[in-house]
Coordinates of N, CA and C in Angstrom, one line a residue:
Chain J
D1116 N -2.9 -11.2 -9.6 CA -2.3 -10.0 -9.9 C -0.7 -9.1 -9.1
T1117 N -0.1 -9.4 -8.7 CA 0.4 -8.6 -8.4 C 0.9 -7.0 -8.8
G1118 N 0.6 -6.3 -10.0 CA 1.0 -5.2 -10.6 C 2.2 -5.0 -11.0
V1119 N 2.6 -6.1 -11.2 CA 4.2 -5.8 -12.1 C 3.6 -6.7 -13.4
S1120 N 4.1 -5.9 -14.3 CA 3.4 -6.0 -16.0 C 4.8 -6.6 -16.7
Q1121 N 4.6 -7.9 -17.5 CA 6.1 -7.9 -18.7 C 5.2 -8.1 -19.9
N1122 N 6.0 -7.7 -20.8 CA 5.5 -8.0 -22.3 C 6.7 -8.2 -23.2
P1123 N 6.8 -9.1 -23.8 CA 5.5 -10.0 -24.3 C 5.7 -11.3 -23.4
R1124 N 4.2 -11.9 -23.3 CA 4.6 -13.2 -22.3 C 4.8 -14.1 -23.1
H1125 N 5.1 -14.3 -24.5 CA 5.4 -15.5 -24.9 C 6.5 -15.1 -26.4
K1126 N 7.7 -15.3 -26.1 CA 8.5 -14.9 -27.7 C 9.0 -16.4 -28.4
I1127 N 8.9 -16.5 -30.0 CA 9.5 -17.7 -30.2 C 10.2 -17.1 -31.4
T1128 N 11.6 -17.1 -31.2 CA 12.7 -16.3 -32.2 C 13.6 -17.8 -33.1
K1129 N 14.2 -17.3 -34.0 CA 15.0 -18.0 -34.4 C 16.5 -18.0 -33.8
R1130 N 17.5 -18.5 -33.6 CA 18.7 -18.3 -33.0 C 19.3 -17.5 -34.0
G1131 N 20.2 -16.3 -33.3 CA 20.9 -15.5 -33.8 C 20.0 -14.4 -34.0
Q1132 N 18.6 -14.2 -33.6 CA 18.1 -13.3 -33.3 C 18.3 -11.9 -32.3
N1133 N 18.1 -10.9 -32.2 CA 17.9 -10.1 -31.0 C 16.1 -10.0 -30.4
V1134 N 16.3 -9.9 -29.2 CA 14.9 -9.8 -28.5 C 15.1 -9.0 -27.5
T1135 N 13.6 -8.4 -27.2 CA 13.9 -7.5 -26.2 C 12.3 -7.7 -25.6
F1136 N 12.8 -7.7 -23.9 CA 11.7 -7.7 -23.3 C 11.8 -6.6 -22.2
R1137 N 10.4 -6.5 -21.4 CA 9.9 -5.0 -20.9 C 9.4 -5.5 -19.9
C1138 N 9.5 -4.9 -18.5 CA 8.9 -4.8 -17.5 C 8.5 -3.3 -16.8
D1139 N 7.2 -3.1 -16.6 CA 6.5 -2.1 -16.2 C 6.3 -2.5 -14.1
P1140 N 7.1 -2.0 -13.5 CA 7.1 -2.3 -12.2 C 5.8 -1.5 -11.4
I1141 N 5.4 -2.2 -10.3 CA 4.6 -1.5 -9.1 C 5.2 -0.1 -9.0
S1142 N 4.4 1.1 -9.5 CA 4.9 2.2 -9.4 C 5.5 2.7 -8.4
E1143 N 5.4 2.9 -7.0 CA 6.3 3.1 -6.0 C 7.6 2.4 -5.5
H1144 N 8.0 1.2 -6.4 CA 8.8 0.2 -6.2 C 10.0 0.9 -6.3
N1145 N 11.2 0.6 -5.8 CA 12.3 1.8 -6.4 C 13.2 0.6 -7.1
R1146 N 13.3 -0.7 -6.2 CA 14.2 -2.3 -7.1 C 13.3 -2.7 -7.8
L1147 N 14.3 -3.3 -8.9 CA 13.9 -4.0 -9.8 C 14.6 -5.2 -10.4
Y1148 N 14.2 -6.2 -10.2 CA 15.3 -7.6 -10.6 C 15.0 -8.4 -11.7
W1149 N 15.7 -9.1 -12.7 CA 15.6 -9.7 -13.7 C 16.0 -11.4 -13.3
Y1150 N 15.5 -12.3 -13.1 CA 15.4 -13.5 -13.1 C 15.7 -14.5 -14.1
R1151 N 16.1 -15.4 -14.4 CA 15.7 -16.7 -15.1 C 15.4 -17.9 -14.4
Q1152 N 14.5 -18.3 -15.6 CA 14.2 -19.9 -15.0 C 13.9 -20.9 -15.7
T1153 N 14.3 -21.5 -16.0 CA 14.3 -22.9 -16.4 C 13.5 -24.4 -15.9
L1154 N 13.1 -25.2 -16.9 CA 12.5 -26.1 -16.3 C 13.0 -26.7 -15.0
G1155 N 12.3 -27.2 -14.2 CA 12.7 -27.8 -13.3 C 13.7 -27.3 -11.8
Q1156 N 14.2 -25.8 -12.4 CA 14.7 -25.1 -11.2 C 14.3 -23.9 -10.6
G1157 N 14.9 -23.3 -9.9 CA 13.9 -22.2 -9.0 C 14.9 -21.3 -10.2
P1158 N 14.1 -19.6 -10.1 CA 14.6 -18.6 -10.6 C 16.6 -18.6 -10.2
E1159 N 16.8 -17.8 -11.1 CA 18.6 -17.9 -11.1 C 18.3 -15.8 -11.2
F1160 N 19.2 -15.1 -10.3 CA 19.2 -14.3 -10.2 C 20.2 -13.6 -11.8
L1161 N 20.0 -12.5 -12.6 CA 20.8 -12.1 -13.5 C 21.1 -10.4 -13.3
T1162 N 20.2 -9.8 -12.8 CA 20.7 -8.3 -12.5 C 19.5 -7.9 -11.5
Y1163 N 19.9 -6.7 -11.2 CA 19.3 -5.8 -10.3 C 19.5 -4.0 -10.6
F1164 N 18.6 -3.1 -10.7 CA 18.2 -1.7 -10.3 C 18.0 -1.1 -8.8
Q1165 N 18.5 -0.3 -8.6 CA 18.1 0.7 -7.8 C 17.5 2.0 -8.4
N1166 N 16.3 2.5 -8.4 CA 16.1 3.5 -9.4 C 16.7 2.9 -10.7
E1167 N 17.2 3.9 -11.3 CA 17.9 4.0 -12.4 C 19.1 3.5 -12.8
A1168 N 19.9 3.2 -11.4 CA 21.2 2.7 -11.2 C 21.4 1.1 -11.5
Q1169 N 22.0 0.5 -12.3 CA 22.0 -1.0 -12.6 C 23.1 -1.3 -11.5
L1170 N 23.1 -1.9 -10.2 CA 23.9 -2.1 -9.6 C 24.6 -3.3 -9.3
E1171 N 24.1 -4.5 -9.4 CA 24.9 -5.6 -10.0 C 24.1 -6.3 -10.7
K1172 N 25.2 -7.3 -11.6 CA 25.0 -8.3 -12.7 C 25.8 -9.8 -12.2
S1173 N 24.8 -10.4 -12.5 CA 25.1 -11.8 -12.6 C 26.3 -12.2 -13.2
R1174 N 27.2 -13.4 -13.0 CA 27.9 -13.9 -14.2 C 27.4 -14.9 -15.2
L1175 N 25.9 -14.5 -14.7 CA 25.0 -15.7 -16.1 C 24.8 -14.5 -17.1
L1176 N 24.7 -13.2 -16.5 CA 24.7 -12.2 -17.8 C 25.7 -12.2 -18.7
S1177 N 26.1 -12.6 -19.8 CA 26.8 -12.7 -20.6 C 27.0 -11.4 -21.8
D1178 N 28.0 -10.9 -22.3 CA 28.3 -10.1 -22.9 C 26.5 -10.0 -23.8
R1179 N 26.0 -11.0 -24.1 CA 24.9 -10.9 -25.2 C 23.9 -10.2 -24.4
F1180 N 23.9 -9.9 -23.0 CA 22.8 -10.0 -22.3 C 23.1 -7.9 -22.0
S1181 N 21.7 -7.1 -22.2 CA 22.2 -6.0 -21.8 C 20.7 -5.6 -21.1
A1182 N 20.4 -4.8 -20.2 CA 19.5 -4.1 -19.3 C 19.4 -2.9 -18.5
E1183 N 18.4 -2.3 -19.2 CA 17.9 -0.9 -18.8 C 17.3 -0.4 -17.6
R1184 N 17.3 1.0 -17.4 CA 16.3 1.3 -16.4 C 16.2 2.6 -16.5
P1185 N 15.4 3.1 -17.9 CA 15.7 4.3 -17.9 C 15.1 5.2 -17.2
K1186 N 15.1 6.4 -16.4 CA 14.4 7.3 -15.8 C 13.6 6.5 -14.5
G1187 N 14.7 5.2 -13.9 CA 14.1 4.5 -13.1 C 12.8 3.9 -13.1
S1188 N 12.1 4.0 -14.2 CA 10.6 3.3 -14.7 C 10.7 2.0 -14.6
F1189 N 10.5 1.8 -16.0 CA 10.1 0.5 -16.7 C 11.7 -0.1 -16.7
S1190 N 11.5 -1.3 -17.1 CA 13.2 -1.9 -17.3 C 13.1 -2.7 -18.6
T1191 N 13.8 -3.0 -19.8 CA 14.1 -4.1 -20.7 C 15.9 -4.5 -20.4
L1192 N 15.2 -6.0 -21.2 CA 16.3 -6.6 -21.0 C 16.3 -7.1 -22.3
E1193 N 17.5 -6.7 -23.1 CA 17.6 -7.0 -24.5 C 18.7 -8.3 -24.7
I1194 N 18.5 -9.4 -25.5 CA 19.2 -10.6 -25.7 C 19.8 -10.5 -27.5
Q1195 N 21.0 -10.3 -27.7 CA 21.5 -10.6 -28.6 C 21.7 -11.8 -29.0
R1196 N 21.5 -12.0 -30.3 CA 22.5 -13.6 -31.2 C 21.6 -14.4 -30.3
T1197 N 20.8 -14.5 -30.2 CA 20.1 -15.6 -29.3 C 21.0 -16.9 -29.6
E1198 N 20.8 -17.7 -28.6 CA 21.3 -19.0 -28.9 C 20.1 -20.1 -28.5
Q1199 N 20.2 -21.2 -28.5 CA 19.1 -22.3 -28.2 C 18.9 -22.7 -26.5
G1200 N 20.6 -22.2 -25.7 CA 20.1 -22.2 -24.3 C 19.6 -20.9 -23.7
D1201 N 19.3 -20.0 -24.3 CA 18.6 -19.1 -23.6 C 17.1 -19.2 -23.5
S1202 N 16.7 -20.2 -23.5 CA 15.1 -20.5 -23.9 C 14.9 -20.5 -22.5
A1203 N 13.5 -19.9 -21.9 CA 13.6 -20.0 -20.6 C 12.9 -18.9 -20.2
M1204 N 12.2 -19.5 -18.9 CA 10.7 -18.2 -18.5 C 11.8 -16.9 -17.8
Y1205 N 11.8 -15.7 -18.4 CA 12.2 -14.2 -17.8 C 11.4 -13.5 -17.1
L1206 N 11.9 -13.6 -15.9 CA 11.0 -12.9 -14.7 C 11.6 -11.3 -13.9
C1207 N 10.7 -10.7 -13.7 CA 11.1 -9.4 -13.5 C 10.7 -9.3 -12.1
A1208 N 10.7 -8.6 -11.2 CA 10.4 -8.6 -9.4 C 10.3 -7.5 -9.0
T1209 N 9.3 -6.5 -8.5 CA 10.1 -5.3 -8.2 C 9.9 -5.7 -6.2
E1210 N 10.6 -4.5 -5.8 CA 10.7 -4.4 -4.6 C 10.5 -3.0 -3.9
Q1211 N 9.9 -2.6 -2.5 CA 10.2 -1.5 -2.0 C 10.4 -1.2 -0.9
G1212 N 11.6 -1.8 -0.6 CA 12.1 -1.3 0.9 C 12.0 -2.6 2.2
E1213 N 10.9 -3.4 1.6 CA 10.2 -4.5 3.0 C 11.0 -5.7 2.5
D1214 N 11.8 -5.6 1.7 CA 12.8 -6.9 1.2 C 11.9 -7.9 0.7
T1215 N 10.2 -7.7 0.2 CA 9.7 -8.7 -0.5 C 9.6 -8.4 -2.1
Q1216 N 9.4 -9.2 -2.5 CA 10.0 -9.3 -4.0 C 8.5 -9.6 -4.6
Y1217 N 8.2 -8.9 -5.7 CA 6.8 -10.1 -6.1 C 7.1 -9.5 -7.9
F1218 N 6.8 -10.8 -8.2 CA 7.1 -11.2 -9.6 C 6.0 -10.9 -10.3
G1219 N 6.3 -10.4 -11.8 CA 5.3 -10.6 -12.8 C 5.5 -11.8 -13.7
P1220 N 4.7 -11.6 -14.6 CA 4.2 -12.8 -14.9 C 4.9 -13.4 -15.8
G1221 N 6.1 -13.0 -16.0 CA 7.5 -13.5 -17.2 C 7.0 -13.4 -18.5
T1222 N 8.3 -13.4 -19.2 CA 8.0 -13.8 -20.3 C 8.9 -15.1 -20.9
R1223 N 8.0 -16.0 -21.6 CA 8.9 -17.3 -21.8 C 9.3 -16.8 -23.3
L1224 N 10.7 -17.5 -23.2 CA 11.5 -17.3 -24.7 C 11.7 -18.5 -24.9
T1225 N 11.2 -18.7 -26.3 CA 11.7 -20.1 -27.0 C 12.5 -19.6 -28.1
V1226 N 13.8 -20.4 -28.3 CA 14.5 -20.1 -29.4 C 14.8 -21.7 -30.3
L1227 N 14.3 -21.2 -31.4 CA 14.3 -22.5 -32.3 C 16.0 -22.5 -33.2
Chain M
Q1300 N 28.0 -26.3 -3.8 CA 26.8 -26.2 -3.3 C 26.0 -25.4 -3.3
K1301 N 24.7 -25.5 -3.7 CA 23.9 -24.9 -3.8 C 23.6 -23.9 -2.6
E1302 N 23.3 -22.3 -2.6 CA 23.1 -21.8 -1.2 C 21.7 -22.3 -1.1
V1303 N 20.7 -22.9 -1.2 CA 19.4 -23.1 -1.1 C 18.8 -24.3 -1.3
E1304 N 19.2 -25.5 -0.7 CA 18.3 -26.8 -1.1 C 17.3 -27.3 -0.5
Q1305 N 16.3 -28.1 -1.1 CA 15.1 -28.3 -0.7 C 14.8 -30.0 -1.3
N1306 N 13.9 -30.4 -0.3 CA 13.8 -31.9 -0.3 C 13.3 -31.8 -1.9
S1307 N 13.6 -32.7 -2.3 CA 13.7 -33.0 -4.1 C 12.3 -33.0 -4.3
G1308 N 11.2 -34.2 -3.5 CA 9.5 -34.2 -3.9 C 9.8 -35.5 -4.9
P1309 N 8.9 -35.6 -5.6 CA 7.2 -34.8 -5.6 C 6.7 -35.1 -4.2
L1310 N 6.1 -34.3 -3.8 CA 5.4 -34.8 -2.0 C 3.8 -34.6 -2.4
S1311 N 3.1 -36.1 -2.3 CA 2.0 -36.7 -2.4 C 1.3 -36.8 -1.2
V1312 N 0.3 -36.0 -0.7 CA -0.8 -35.9 0.3 C -1.7 -35.9 -0.1
P1313 N -3.0 -36.6 1.0 CA -3.9 -36.4 0.8 C -4.8 -35.5 1.3
E1314 N -6.2 -35.1 0.7 CA -6.9 -33.8 1.0 C -6.8 -34.1 2.3
G1315 N -6.7 -33.0 2.7 CA -7.1 -32.9 4.5 C -5.6 -32.8 5.1
A1316 N -4.9 -33.4 4.9 CA -3.5 -33.8 5.4 C -2.3 -32.4 5.9
I1317 N -1.1 -32.6 6.3 CA -0.3 -31.4 6.4 C 0.7 -31.9 5.5
A1318 N 1.1 -31.0 4.5 CA 2.3 -31.0 3.7 C 3.3 -30.3 4.5
S1319 N 4.6 -31.0 4.9 CA 5.8 -30.6 5.3 C 6.5 -30.2 4.5
L1320 N 7.7 -29.1 4.4 CA 8.4 -28.9 3.0 C 9.3 -28.4 4.2
N1321 N 10.5 -28.2 3.3 CA 11.7 -28.5 3.7 C 12.9 -28.0 4.0
C1322 N 13.5 -27.2 3.8 CA 14.7 -26.4 3.3 C 16.1 -26.1 4.0
T1323 N 17.4 -26.1 3.5 CA 18.0 -25.6 4.2 C 19.1 -24.4 3.3
Y1324 N 19.7 -24.0 3.7 CA 20.8 -22.7 3.4 C 22.0 -22.4 3.8
S1325 N 22.8 -22.2 3.1 CA 24.5 -22.3 3.5 C 24.7 -20.7 3.8
D1326 N 24.3 -19.6 3.5 CA 25.0 -18.3 3.7 C 24.3 -18.1 4.9
R1327 N 25.3 -18.2 6.2 CA 25.4 -17.6 7.1 C 24.6 -16.4 7.7
G1328 N 24.8 -15.3 6.6 CA 24.3 -14.4 6.5 C 23.0 -13.7 6.1
S1329 N 22.4 -14.5 5.9 CA 21.2 -14.6 5.0 C 19.7 -14.3 6.1
Q1330 N 19.5 -13.3 5.9 CA 18.5 -12.5 7.3 C 17.2 -12.5 7.1
S1331 N 16.5 -13.2 5.7 CA 15.3 -13.3 5.5 C 15.1 -14.3 4.7
F1332 N 13.8 -14.9 4.9 CA 13.6 -16.3 4.0 C 11.9 -16.5 3.5
F1333 N 11.9 -16.6 2.6 CA 10.6 -16.6 1.6 C 10.2 -17.8 1.7
W1334 N 9.0 -17.8 1.1 CA 8.2 -19.2 0.2 C 7.3 -18.5 -0.6
Y1335 N 7.7 -19.0 -1.7 CA 6.5 -19.0 -3.0 C 5.7 -20.1 -3.4
R1336 N 5.0 -19.5 -4.2 CA 4.1 -20.8 -4.9 C 4.3 -20.5 -6.6
Q1337 N 4.1 -21.8 -7.0 CA 4.5 -21.5 -8.5 C 3.4 -22.9 -9.0
Y1338 N 2.5 -22.1 -9.7 CA 1.6 -23.2 -10.5 C 2.5 -23.3 -11.8
S1339 N 2.2 -24.3 -12.5 CA 2.7 -24.8 -13.7 C 2.6 -23.8 -14.6
G1340 N 3.5 -23.1 -15.5 CA 3.3 -22.5 -16.6 C 3.6 -20.9 -16.0
K1341 N 3.3 -20.9 -14.5 CA 2.8 -19.3 -14.0 C 4.3 -18.8 -13.4
S1342 N 4.1 -17.5 -13.1 CA 5.3 -17.0 -12.0 C 5.4 -17.3 -10.7
P1343 N 6.0 -17.0 -9.5 CA 6.1 -17.1 -8.3 C 5.2 -16.2 -7.4
E1344 N 4.5 -17.2 -6.8 CA 3.5 -16.4 -6.0 C 3.9 -16.4 -4.4
L1345 N 4.3 -15.2 -4.0 CA 4.7 -15.1 -2.6 C 3.6 -15.6 -1.5
I1346 N 4.3 -16.6 -0.7 CA 3.0 -17.2 0.2 C 3.4 -16.0 1.4
M1347 N 4.5 -16.6 2.3 CA 5.0 -16.1 3.2 C 6.8 -15.5 3.3
F1348 N 6.6 -14.7 4.6 CA 8.3 -14.4 4.5 C 8.6 -14.4 6.4
I1349 N 9.6 -14.8 6.5 CA 9.9 -14.5 8.1 C 11.3 -14.5 8.3
Y1350 N 11.8 -13.5 9.3 CA 12.9 -13.2 9.7 C 13.7 -13.8 10.9
S1351 N 12.6 -14.2 11.8 CA 13.0 -13.9 13.1 C 13.0 -15.3 13.4
N1352 N 13.6 -16.4 13.7 CA 13.9 -17.3 14.8 C 12.5 -18.2 15.0
G1353 N 11.9 -19.2 14.9 CA 10.6 -19.6 15.3 C 9.6 -19.8 14.4
D1354 N 8.2 -19.8 14.7 CA 6.8 -20.1 14.0 C 6.8 -18.5 13.7
K1355 N 6.2 -18.6 12.2 CA 5.1 -17.7 12.0 C 3.9 -18.3 11.1
E1356 N 2.6 -17.6 11.3 CA 1.5 -19.0 11.0 C 0.7 -17.5 10.2
D1357 N 0.0 -17.6 9.2 CA -0.8 -17.0 8.0 C -1.9 -17.7 7.6
G1358 N -3.1 -17.8 8.6 CA -3.9 -19.2 7.8 C -3.6 -20.6 8.0
R1359 N -3.4 -21.1 6.4 CA -3.1 -23.0 6.6 C -2.0 -23.2 6.7
F1360 N -1.0 -21.8 6.9 CA 0.6 -22.0 6.5 C 1.2 -21.7 7.7
T1361 N 2.1 -22.3 8.2 CA 3.4 -22.0 9.1 C 4.6 -22.1 8.3
A1362 N 5.1 -21.1 8.7 CA 6.8 -21.1 8.3 C 7.6 -21.3 9.5
Q1363 N 8.7 -21.7 9.4 CA 9.7 -22.5 10.8 C 10.7 -21.8 10.6
L1364 N 12.0 -20.8 11.4 CA 12.9 -20.7 11.2 C 14.0 -21.2 12.1
N1365 N 14.6 -22.0 11.9 CA 15.9 -22.0 12.7 C 17.2 -21.9 12.2
K1366 N 17.5 -20.6 12.5 CA 19.1 -20.0 12.6 C 19.9 -20.9 12.6
A1367 N 20.2 -21.3 13.7 CA 21.5 -22.3 14.1 C 21.4 -23.3 13.2
S1368 N 20.5 -24.1 12.7 CA 20.6 -25.4 11.9 C 20.3 -24.9 10.5
Q1369 N 20.0 -23.5 10.4 CA 20.1 -22.8 8.8 C 19.1 -23.5 8.1
Y1370 N 18.0 -23.8 8.7 CA 16.9 -24.5 8.0 C 15.4 -23.9 8.5
V1371 N 14.9 -24.0 7.4 CA 13.2 -23.0 7.1 C 12.8 -24.5 6.6
S1372 N 11.2 -24.3 7.3 CA 10.5 -25.4 6.8 C 8.7 -24.4 6.4
L1373 N 8.0 -25.1 5.6 CA 6.7 -24.8 5.7 C 5.7 -25.9 5.9
L1374 N 4.5 -25.9 6.7 CA 3.7 -26.5 7.2 C 2.2 -26.0 6.0
I1375 N 1.5 -27.0 5.5 CA 0.9 -26.6 5.0 C -0.5 -27.3 6.0
R1376 N -1.3 -27.1 6.5 CA -2.5 -27.7 7.0 C -3.7 -27.5 6.3
D1377 N -4.3 -29.2 6.6 CA -6.0 -29.1 5.6 C -5.4 -28.8 4.2
S1378 N -4.7 -29.7 4.0 CA -4.0 -29.2 2.3 C -5.0 -29.5 1.8
Q1379 N -5.5 -28.6 0.4 CA -6.3 -28.9 -0.5 C -5.7 -29.3 -2.1
P1380 N -6.8 -29.4 -2.9 CA -6.6 -29.9 -4.3 C -5.6 -28.4 -4.9
S1381 N -6.5 -27.3 -4.6 CA -5.7 -26.2 -5.4 C -4.2 -25.9 -4.3
D1382 N -3.7 -26.5 -3.5 CA -2.5 -26.5 -3.1 C -1.6 -27.4 -3.8
S1383 N -1.9 -27.7 -4.8 CA -0.9 -28.5 -5.4 C 0.0 -27.8 -6.5
A1384 N 1.4 -27.5 -6.4 CA 1.9 -26.5 -7.2 C 3.4 -27.0 -6.5
T1385 N 4.1 -26.0 -7.1 CA 5.5 -26.2 -6.8 C 6.0 -25.2 -5.9
Y1386 N 6.7 -25.3 -4.5 CA 7.0 -24.3 -3.5 C 8.4 -24.0 -3.3
L1387 N 8.9 -23.1 -3.9 CA 10.0 -22.3 -3.9 C 10.6 -21.8 -2.6
C1388 N 11.3 -22.4 -1.8 CA 12.4 -21.3 -0.8 C 13.4 -20.5 -1.6
A1389 N 13.6 -19.4 -0.7 CA 14.4 -18.4 -1.1 C 14.9 -17.5 0.1
S1390 N 16.2 -17.4 -0.3 CA 17.3 -16.6 0.9 C 17.4 -15.4 0.6
D1391 N 17.5 -14.4 1.3 CA 18.8 -12.9 0.3 C 20.1 -13.1 1.1
S1392 N 20.6 -12.6 0.6 CA 22.4 -12.7 1.3 C 22.7 -11.0 1.8
N1393 N 22.0 -10.4 2.4 CA 22.3 -8.8 2.8 C 22.5 -8.3 1.6
D1394 N 22.1 -9.1 0.1 CA 22.4 -7.9 -1.1 C 21.1 -7.7 -1.6
Y1395 N 20.2 -8.4 -1.1 CA 18.4 -7.8 -1.4 C 18.2 -9.2 -2.3
K1396 N 19.3 -9.6 -3.6 CA 19.1 -10.6 -4.7 C 18.4 -12.1 -3.8
L1397 N 17.7 -12.7 -4.7 CA 17.1 -13.9 -3.8 C 18.0 -14.8 -4.5
S1398 N 18.1 -15.7 -3.4 CA 18.8 -17.2 -4.2 C 17.6 -18.3 -3.4
F1399 N 16.9 -19.2 -4.9 CA 16.5 -20.0 -4.6 C 16.7 -21.1 -4.8
G1400 N 15.7 -22.0 -4.2 CA 16.0 -23.5 -4.2 C 15.3 -23.8 -5.5
A1401 N 15.5 -25.2 -5.8 CA 14.9 -25.8 -6.9 C 13.5 -26.5 -6.9
G1402 N 12.9 -25.9 -5.7 CA 11.4 -26.4 -5.7 C 11.0 -27.6 -5.2
T1403 N 10.1 -27.8 -4.7 CA 9.0 -29.0 -4.2 C 7.8 -29.4 -4.8
T1404 N 7.5 -30.1 -5.4 CA 6.4 -30.2 -5.9 C 5.4 -31.4 -5.2
V1405 N 4.2 -30.4 -4.7 CA 3.2 -31.1 -4.0 C 2.0 -31.1 -4.7
T1406 N 1.6 -32.5 -4.7 CA 0.4 -32.8 -5.2 C -0.3 -33.2 -4.0
V1407 N -1.8 -32.7 -4.2 CA -3.1 -32.9 -2.7 C -3.7 -34.0 -3.6
R1408 N -4.2 -34.9 -3.2 CA -5.2 -36.0 -3.6 C -6.3 -35.6 -3.1
A1409 N -7.2 -36.0 -3.8 CA -8.6 -35.8 -3.3 C -9.4 -36.9 -2.9

C-alpha cells in the first residue's frame, strides 16, 4: 500500500453517462498525476497538478475529460458522455520532489 | 517511434535463474529511469530508479543505465515464482511526467 487511495475501484457505466473518479494523495505530496492504462500497454500520461495548479494536459485528454485538484489536496477526474473507448484503468500517482511517483490502486472503468 | 521501447516478451525463466529485461529510450533529455512491477489486475509498484550511468543494486534486483546507448536494463537474480509479473520501464523527460514502455511479462517456472 503506497498511501495513495482511489475511489471507486471499479465502475461500470453505460455509454453516454458521466463518471467521476477520486484520488487522495499521500498528504505531503504536492504533485499529482493521472494516467490511463489499457490492456497490454503501459500507463499513458493524462494530466498533472502541482498543488492546485493543473500544469499540463495530454492530447489524449479530450474536451470530455476534466480534472480538478481543489486546495491542492484530493483530485477528481470526470469523463462526460462516456464512450466504449474510454474503458481502461485510470491510475493516480503522487510525488514529492524526489521524482519518484507512487501509484494508487487504480479505478477500472468499463463502458457498456 | 515510442519514447520507451521494451523487449516484448513474454520471458519465461526457471526458478533460481536470472531474468534479464531490456529497455531503450529515444529522448536524450531523459534524466531518470524507473522500473515498475505490475501484477495482473493491480497497479504498478515501484521497484527501482536509476539516475546515473552504471549499475544500481537493491536486493535481488540490479538496474543498469547506459546513457550513451540510451539503454536501461533490469536483472532479477534468483528468480522466484512471486516475481512473475509484467515489468514496466519508464523515463522522465525533464518535465516530470513518465513515459512508459508496453511492459515485458515474466513467468518464473517452478
